[in-house]
Amino acid sequence: MTHSGADPDGPAGRRAAAERAEAAAFRAELGLDHLIDVHTHFMPERVLTKVWAYFDTAGPLVGRSWPITYRTEEHRRLELLRGFGVRAFTAMLYPHRPAMARWLNDWAADFAARTPDCLHTATFFAEPSAPDDARRALEQGARVFKCHLQVGAFDPLDPVLDPVWGLLADTGTPVVTHCGSGPVPGPFTGPDRIGRLLDRHPRLRLVVAHLGMPEYTEFLALAERHPALLLDTTMAFTAFTEADAPFPRAALPRLAALGDRVLLGTDFPNIPYPYPEALRALERTGLGTDWLRAVCHDNAARLFGL
Ligand SMILES: [Zn+2]
C-alpha cells in the first residue's frame, strides 16, 4: 500500500480521504481540533531513499518485513500529515556515522524555515565536534533533538557527549532518543546507560522513543524515578508492534499515572500501516479520553509552548 499519487479521485486520493476522515473522527471523539506528533521523519531526499531501501531489505536493524506506507514526495507527505490534523511535528533525522550531523542540521534548519509547522529538529553523533554541532544547531533555532543510539551505535555515556547533554539539559531542549532495544538491540541500547545518564543530568528532557520498547517496564521505572523524563508512543500498541513486543497489560496503570509526560509519536512516514492505526492503537489502551487528549496534544503543546 503506497500513497504515490496526489489525484484526489484516484485510489491513493480516495484512501487518503478515508484516512483523513478516520483521524478527524478520532479527534472529534476527544474534542481535539489538532494533534501534535513529536516523532515524524523528514530528512534529505537521498538519505530518506536509503532509509526506505534499508527497510525494504528488512536489514539487520529492522529484523522483519516492513512495508513503508507513505513512500511519496515530501510535499505530499506534508499534505498527508496536515490532513490528519497534525498542527506541529518534528523532522527526526540522525547520522549513522561521524561527520554527517552538521550537514543534516543545515538541511533541517532550511526545512524548518520553509515549513512553519515543523518544530525545528537537530541531531548529533558521538564525535569530537558534537558539542559545537549542538551549540550551532541551537543558535540556528533548533527546539528539539533526535538521538538514535540503535542506528548510531554509540554510547550515550561517551565523554565527548557530556557537554552536549549538559547543554540540552541547561536549555531545557527535549531530545527524542531511540534508546530501547527494539526492533533489534544495539551495543548501547537499553535502560541501564540512560539511567546513569539521567543520574548525571537529572534535568535532561530526554524523550524515550517508542515507550522504550521492548524494555517498557524498565523505562517506566526510570520515568518514575526521574521527573524530567518523557516518553513517546511511537508504534506502541499497534497490531504490528503487539505481535512482536507487546506492552505488558499490568503496566498500564503506571503509564496512566505518567499521563502528563507521554507524547504522541508515530514514525510517519516510515510506518507499515496507515496513520490512523497509530491513533486507534492508543485508544485501545483503554486509558480514557483525558489521557488521550493530554498525550495527543496538550503535553506537547505545554512542552514546546505552542
Ligand atoms: Zn523513528
Short mmCIF file of C-alpha atoms and ligand atoms in Angstrom, two decimals:
data_model
loop_
_atom_site.label_atom_id
_atom_site.label_comp_id
_atom_site.label_asym_id
_atom_site.label_seq_id
_atom_site.Cartn_x
_atom_site.Cartn_y
_atom_site.Cartn_z
CA MET A 1 0.00 0.00 0.00
CA THR A 2 1.50 3.31 -1.02
CA HIS A 3 0.31 6.86 -1.42
CA SER A 4 2.16 7.63 -4.62
CA GLY A 5 -0.32 9.84 -6.42
CA ALA A 6 -1.99 13.09 -5.43
CA ASP A 7 -5.02 12.63 -7.72
CA PRO A 8 -7.97 13.08 -5.33
CA ASP A 9 -10.17 10.82 -7.46
CA GLY A 10 -7.58 8.06 -7.87
CA PRO A 11 -7.25 5.13 -5.47
CA ALA A 12 -4.50 6.90 -3.47
CA GLY A 13 -6.63 10.02 -3.20
CA ARG A 14 -9.65 8.04 -2.00
CA ARG A 15 -7.53 6.16 0.54
CA ALA A 16 -6.09 9.44 1.82
CA ALA A 17 -9.60 10.90 2.18
CA ALA A 18 -10.74 7.86 4.18
CA GLU A 19 -7.72 8.14 6.47
CA ARG A 20 -8.29 11.88 6.94
CA ALA A 21 -11.89 11.14 7.91
CA GLU A 22 -10.79 8.50 10.41
CA ALA A 23 -8.23 10.82 12.02
CA ALA A 24 -10.90 13.53 12.17
CA ALA A 25 -13.32 11.13 13.87
CA PHE A 26 -10.65 10.22 16.43
CA ARG A 27 -10.02 13.90 17.17
CA ALA A 28 -13.72 14.66 17.38
CA GLU A 29 -14.23 11.92 19.98
CA LEU A 30 -11.56 13.61 22.09
CA GLY A 31 -12.72 17.15 21.40
CA LEU A 32 -9.34 17.97 19.85
CA ASP A 33 -9.06 20.26 16.83
CA HIS A 34 -5.47 19.18 16.30
CA LEU A 35 -2.76 16.68 17.14
CA ILE A 36 0.93 17.25 17.85
CA ASP A 37 3.22 14.47 16.64
CA VAL A 38 6.72 14.64 18.17
CA HIS A 39 8.18 11.73 16.22
CA THR A 40 7.93 12.14 12.45
CA HIS A 41 10.77 11.75 9.98
CA PHE A 42 11.72 14.33 7.40
CA MET A 43 15.24 14.22 6.03
CA PRO A 44 17.21 14.96 2.87
CA GLU A 45 15.72 13.04 -0.05
CA ARG A 46 18.76 10.87 -0.70
CA VAL A 47 19.03 9.91 2.99
CA LEU A 48 15.35 9.03 3.15
CA THR A 49 15.67 6.97 -0.03
CA LYS A 50 18.45 4.98 1.64
CA VAL A 51 16.40 4.52 4.81
CA TRP A 52 13.49 3.19 2.73
CA ALA A 53 15.82 0.86 0.82
CA TYR A 54 17.07 -0.42 4.18
CA PHE A 55 13.53 -1.13 5.39
CA ASP A 56 12.82 -2.84 2.04
CA THR A 57 15.58 -5.35 2.61
CA ALA A 58 14.47 -5.87 6.24
CA GLY A 59 18.10 -5.19 7.16
CA PRO A 60 19.63 -6.40 10.45
CA LEU A 61 18.46 -3.34 12.44
CA VAL A 62 14.88 -3.85 11.23
CA GLY A 63 14.65 -7.60 11.53
CA ARG A 64 11.30 -8.17 9.83
CA SER A 65 9.25 -7.23 6.76
CA TRP A 66 8.43 -3.52 6.97
CA PRO A 67 6.50 -2.09 4.01
CA ILE A 68 6.57 1.74 4.13
CA THR A 69 3.02 3.08 3.78
CA TYR A 70 3.78 6.71 2.91
CA ARG A 71 6.54 6.47 0.33
CA THR A 72 5.89 9.62 -1.63
CA GLU A 73 7.24 13.10 -2.34
CA GLU A 74 7.96 15.47 0.52
CA HIS A 75 5.22 17.98 -0.31
CA ARG A 76 2.71 15.15 -0.48
CA ARG A 77 3.86 13.73 2.88
CA LEU A 78 3.40 17.17 4.45
CA GLU A 79 -0.05 17.41 2.93
CA LEU A 80 -0.99 13.98 4.31
CA LEU A 81 0.25 14.79 7.82
CA ARG A 82 -1.57 18.13 7.92
CA GLY A 83 -4.64 16.33 6.59
CA PHE A 84 -4.63 14.13 9.70
CA GLY A 85 -4.97 17.32 11.76
CA VAL A 86 -1.34 17.47 12.92
CA ARG A 87 -0.58 21.11 13.66
CA ALA A 88 3.04 20.63 14.78
CA PHE A 89 5.52 17.86 14.07
CA THR A 90 9.25 17.19 14.08
CA ALA A 91 11.81 16.32 11.41
CA MET A 92 13.64 13.47 13.11
CA LEU A 93 16.91 12.84 11.34
CA TYR A 94 20.03 11.10 12.56
CA PRO A 95 23.56 10.27 11.46
CA HIS A 96 24.80 6.69 11.22
CA ARG A 97 28.45 7.77 11.05
CA PRO A 98 30.73 10.69 12.01
CA ALA A 99 30.96 13.96 10.04
CA MET A 100 27.32 13.86 8.98
CA ALA A 101 25.44 15.67 11.77
CA ARG A 102 26.31 19.22 10.74
CA TRP A 103 25.14 18.68 7.18
CA LEU A 104 21.90 17.11 8.43
CA ASN A 105 21.39 20.03 10.81
CA ASP A 106 21.84 22.54 8.00
CA TRP A 107 19.25 20.70 5.96
CA ALA A 108 16.88 20.60 8.96
CA ALA A 109 17.30 24.34 9.56
CA ASP A 110 16.35 25.00 5.96
CA PHE A 111 13.43 22.57 6.16
CA ALA A 112 12.12 24.26 9.33
CA ALA A 113 12.48 27.68 7.71
CA ARG A 114 10.29 26.62 4.79
CA THR A 115 7.91 24.52 6.93
CA PRO A 116 6.40 26.74 9.65
CA ASP A 117 4.51 23.92 11.37
CA CYS A 118 7.72 21.87 11.80
CA LEU A 119 9.40 22.00 15.20
CA HIS A 120 12.98 22.72 14.14
CA THR A 121 14.87 19.49 14.82
CA ALA A 122 18.60 18.77 15.10
CA THR A 123 20.86 15.81 15.82
CA PHE A 124 24.38 14.82 16.83
CA PHE A 125 26.79 11.89 16.73
CA ALA A 126 29.37 10.81 19.33
CA GLU A 127 32.34 12.64 17.82
CA PRO A 128 34.60 15.50 18.94
CA SER A 129 32.56 18.09 17.02
CA ALA A 130 29.33 17.10 18.81
CA PRO A 131 29.29 20.00 21.35
CA ASP A 132 29.91 22.53 18.56
CA ASP A 133 27.32 20.87 16.33
CA ALA A 134 24.70 21.03 19.10
CA ARG A 135 25.52 24.64 20.02
CA ARG A 136 25.39 25.66 16.38
CA ALA A 137 22.02 23.96 15.89
CA LEU A 138 20.57 25.72 18.95
CA GLU A 139 21.82 29.05 17.56
CA GLN A 140 20.08 28.20 14.30
CA GLY A 141 16.87 27.81 16.31
CA ALA A 142 16.58 24.07 16.98
CA ARG A 143 13.82 23.29 19.51
CA VAL A 144 14.16 19.53 19.71
CA PHE A 145 16.92 16.99 19.08
CA LYS A 146 16.92 13.41 17.88
CA CYS A 147 19.45 10.89 19.17
CA HIS A 148 19.45 7.42 17.67
CA LEU A 149 21.51 5.03 19.79
CA GLN A 150 20.41 1.96 17.84
CA VAL A 151 21.39 3.21 14.37
CA GLY A 152 24.26 5.42 15.61
CA ALA A 153 25.61 2.54 17.73
CA PHE A 154 27.37 4.94 20.11
CA ASP A 155 27.45 5.08 23.89
CA PRO A 156 25.32 7.84 25.44
CA LEU A 157 27.94 7.93 28.23
CA ASP A 158 30.77 8.65 25.76
CA PRO A 159 32.67 11.55 27.38
CA VAL A 160 32.55 13.60 24.15
CA LEU A 161 28.78 13.80 24.63
CA ASP A 162 28.82 15.02 28.21
CA PRO A 163 28.84 18.73 27.20
CA VAL A 164 26.03 18.01 24.70
CA TRP A 165 23.75 16.52 27.34
CA GLY A 166 24.70 19.36 29.68
CA LEU A 167 23.80 21.97 27.05
CA LEU A 168 20.47 20.29 26.27
CA ALA A 169 19.67 20.00 29.99
CA ASP A 170 20.60 23.64 30.68
CA THR A 171 18.50 24.90 27.77
CA GLY A 172 15.60 22.55 28.56
CA THR A 173 15.69 21.23 25.00
CA PRO A 174 13.85 17.94 24.55
CA VAL A 175 15.89 15.14 22.96
CA VAL A 176 13.89 12.28 21.46
CA THR A 177 16.13 9.26 21.95
CA HIS A 178 15.84 5.82 20.45
CA CYS A 179 17.35 4.02 23.44
CA GLY A 180 15.20 0.91 23.73
CA SER A 181 16.42 -2.38 22.29
CA GLY A 182 13.67 -2.67 19.67
CA PRO A 183 13.20 -3.74 16.99
CA VAL A 184 16.71 -5.19 17.39
CA PRO A 185 19.18 -4.40 20.22
CA GLY A 186 22.24 -2.28 19.56
CA PRO A 187 25.51 -2.38 21.51
CA PHE A 188 24.44 0.62 23.65
CA THR A 189 20.65 0.36 23.81
CA GLY A 190 18.71 -0.43 26.96
CA PRO A 191 17.77 1.34 30.19
CA ASP A 192 21.00 0.96 32.19
CA ARG A 193 23.05 3.56 30.37
CA ILE A 194 20.12 6.02 30.19
CA GLY A 195 19.65 5.63 33.94
CA ARG A 196 23.28 6.54 34.51
CA LEU A 197 22.99 9.45 32.07
CA LEU A 198 19.98 10.81 33.97
CA ASP A 199 21.75 10.42 37.31
CA ARG A 200 24.39 12.72 35.84
CA HIS A 201 21.95 15.12 34.09
CA PRO A 202 18.72 14.90 36.11
CA ARG A 203 17.10 17.89 34.39
CA LEU A 204 17.63 16.48 30.88
CA ARG A 205 14.31 16.41 28.99
CA LEU A 206 15.04 13.08 27.38
CA VAL A 207 12.08 11.63 25.49
CA VAL A 208 12.26 7.83 25.41
CA ALA A 209 11.08 6.92 21.90
CA HIS A 210 8.69 4.00 21.36
CA LEU A 211 7.91 3.89 25.12
CA GLY A 212 11.31 2.19 25.35
CA MET A 213 10.09 -0.99 23.66
CA PRO A 214 10.71 -3.78 24.37
CA GLU A 215 12.07 -2.68 27.79
CA TYR A 216 8.78 -0.92 28.61
CA THR A 217 8.73 -1.55 32.35
CA GLU A 218 12.39 -0.69 32.85
CA PHE A 219 11.91 2.68 31.14
CA LEU A 220 8.67 3.29 33.09
CA ALA A 221 10.72 2.76 36.26
CA LEU A 222 13.24 5.34 35.03
CA ALA A 223 10.43 7.82 34.34
CA GLU A 224 9.05 7.23 37.82
CA ARG A 225 12.45 7.99 39.30
CA HIS A 226 13.31 10.99 37.06
CA PRO A 227 10.56 13.63 36.86
CA ALA A 228 12.09 15.33 33.78
CA LEU A 229 11.98 12.15 31.67
CA LEU A 230 9.28 11.84 29.00
CA LEU A 231 8.15 9.02 26.70
CA ASP A 232 6.78 8.97 23.16
CA THR A 233 4.23 6.46 21.92
CA THR A 234 5.78 5.80 18.51
CA MET A 235 4.45 2.49 17.12
CA ALA A 236 3.37 1.32 20.57
CA PHE A 237 0.15 -0.68 20.88
CA THR A 238 -0.25 -1.10 17.10
CA ALA A 239 -1.05 -4.61 15.90
CA PHE A 240 2.32 -4.62 14.13
CA THR A 241 4.22 -3.98 17.39
CA GLU A 242 1.99 -6.01 19.70
CA ALA A 243 2.74 -9.10 17.57
CA ASP A 244 6.42 -8.74 18.36
CA ALA A 245 6.87 -6.66 21.53
CA PRO A 246 3.53 -6.47 23.37
CA PHE A 247 3.12 -3.82 26.06
CA PRO A 248 2.57 -5.61 29.39
CA ARG A 249 -1.08 -5.00 30.35
CA ALA A 250 -0.17 -4.97 34.05
CA ALA A 251 1.93 -1.84 33.44
CA LEU A 252 -0.97 0.22 32.00
CA PRO A 253 -1.79 1.90 35.35
CA ARG A 254 1.82 3.09 35.54
CA LEU A 255 1.52 4.56 32.04
CA ALA A 256 -1.74 6.21 33.08
CA ALA A 257 -0.01 7.76 36.10
CA LEU A 258 2.67 9.25 33.82
CA GLY A 259 -0.04 10.74 31.60
CA ASP A 260 1.40 14.26 31.73
CA ARG A 261 4.75 13.03 30.35
CA VAL A 262 3.67 10.84 27.45
CA LEU A 263 3.72 12.35 23.94
CA LEU A 264 2.19 11.21 20.67
CA GLY A 265 4.79 9.96 18.21
CA THR A 266 4.20 7.89 15.08
CA ASP A 267 7.31 7.40 12.88
CA PHE A 268 5.34 8.82 9.94
CA PRO A 269 6.06 8.24 7.06
CA ASN A 270 8.11 5.11 7.79
CA ILE A 271 5.25 3.00 9.12
CA PRO A 272 3.94 -0.32 7.86
CA TYR A 273 0.26 0.63 8.43
CA PRO A 274 -1.98 3.68 7.89
CA TYR A 275 -1.57 6.66 10.27
CA PRO A 276 -4.98 6.31 11.96
CA GLU A 277 -3.89 2.85 13.21
CA ALA A 278 -1.36 4.64 15.46
CA LEU A 279 -4.22 6.71 16.93
CA ARG A 280 -6.67 3.85 17.35
CA ALA A 281 -3.90 1.78 18.95
CA LEU A 282 -3.62 4.37 21.72
CA GLU A 283 -7.37 4.31 22.15
CA ARG A 284 -7.22 0.52 22.62
CA THR A 285 -5.16 1.01 25.80
CA GLY A 286 -8.45 1.95 27.45
CA LEU A 287 -6.69 4.75 29.33
CA GLY A 288 -9.55 7.11 28.51
CA THR A 289 -10.17 10.43 26.84
CA ASP A 290 -8.36 12.68 29.35
CA TRP A 291 -5.19 10.62 28.94
CA LEU A 292 -5.55 10.59 25.15
CA ARG A 293 -6.14 14.34 24.95
CA ALA A 294 -3.02 15.03 27.02
CA VAL A 295 -0.91 12.56 25.03
CA CYS A 296 -2.12 13.53 21.57
CA HIS A 297 -1.93 17.27 22.05
CA ASP A 298 -1.76 19.03 25.41
CA ASN A 299 1.51 17.61 26.80
CA ALA A 300 3.47 18.54 23.68
CA ALA A 301 1.78 21.95 23.48
CA ARG A 302 2.99 22.64 27.03
CA LEU A 303 6.48 21.23 26.42
CA PHE A 304 7.02 23.35 23.30
CA GLY A 305 5.00 26.37 24.38
CA LEU A 306 2.61 26.05 21.41
ZN ZN B 1 11.65 6.96 14.36
#
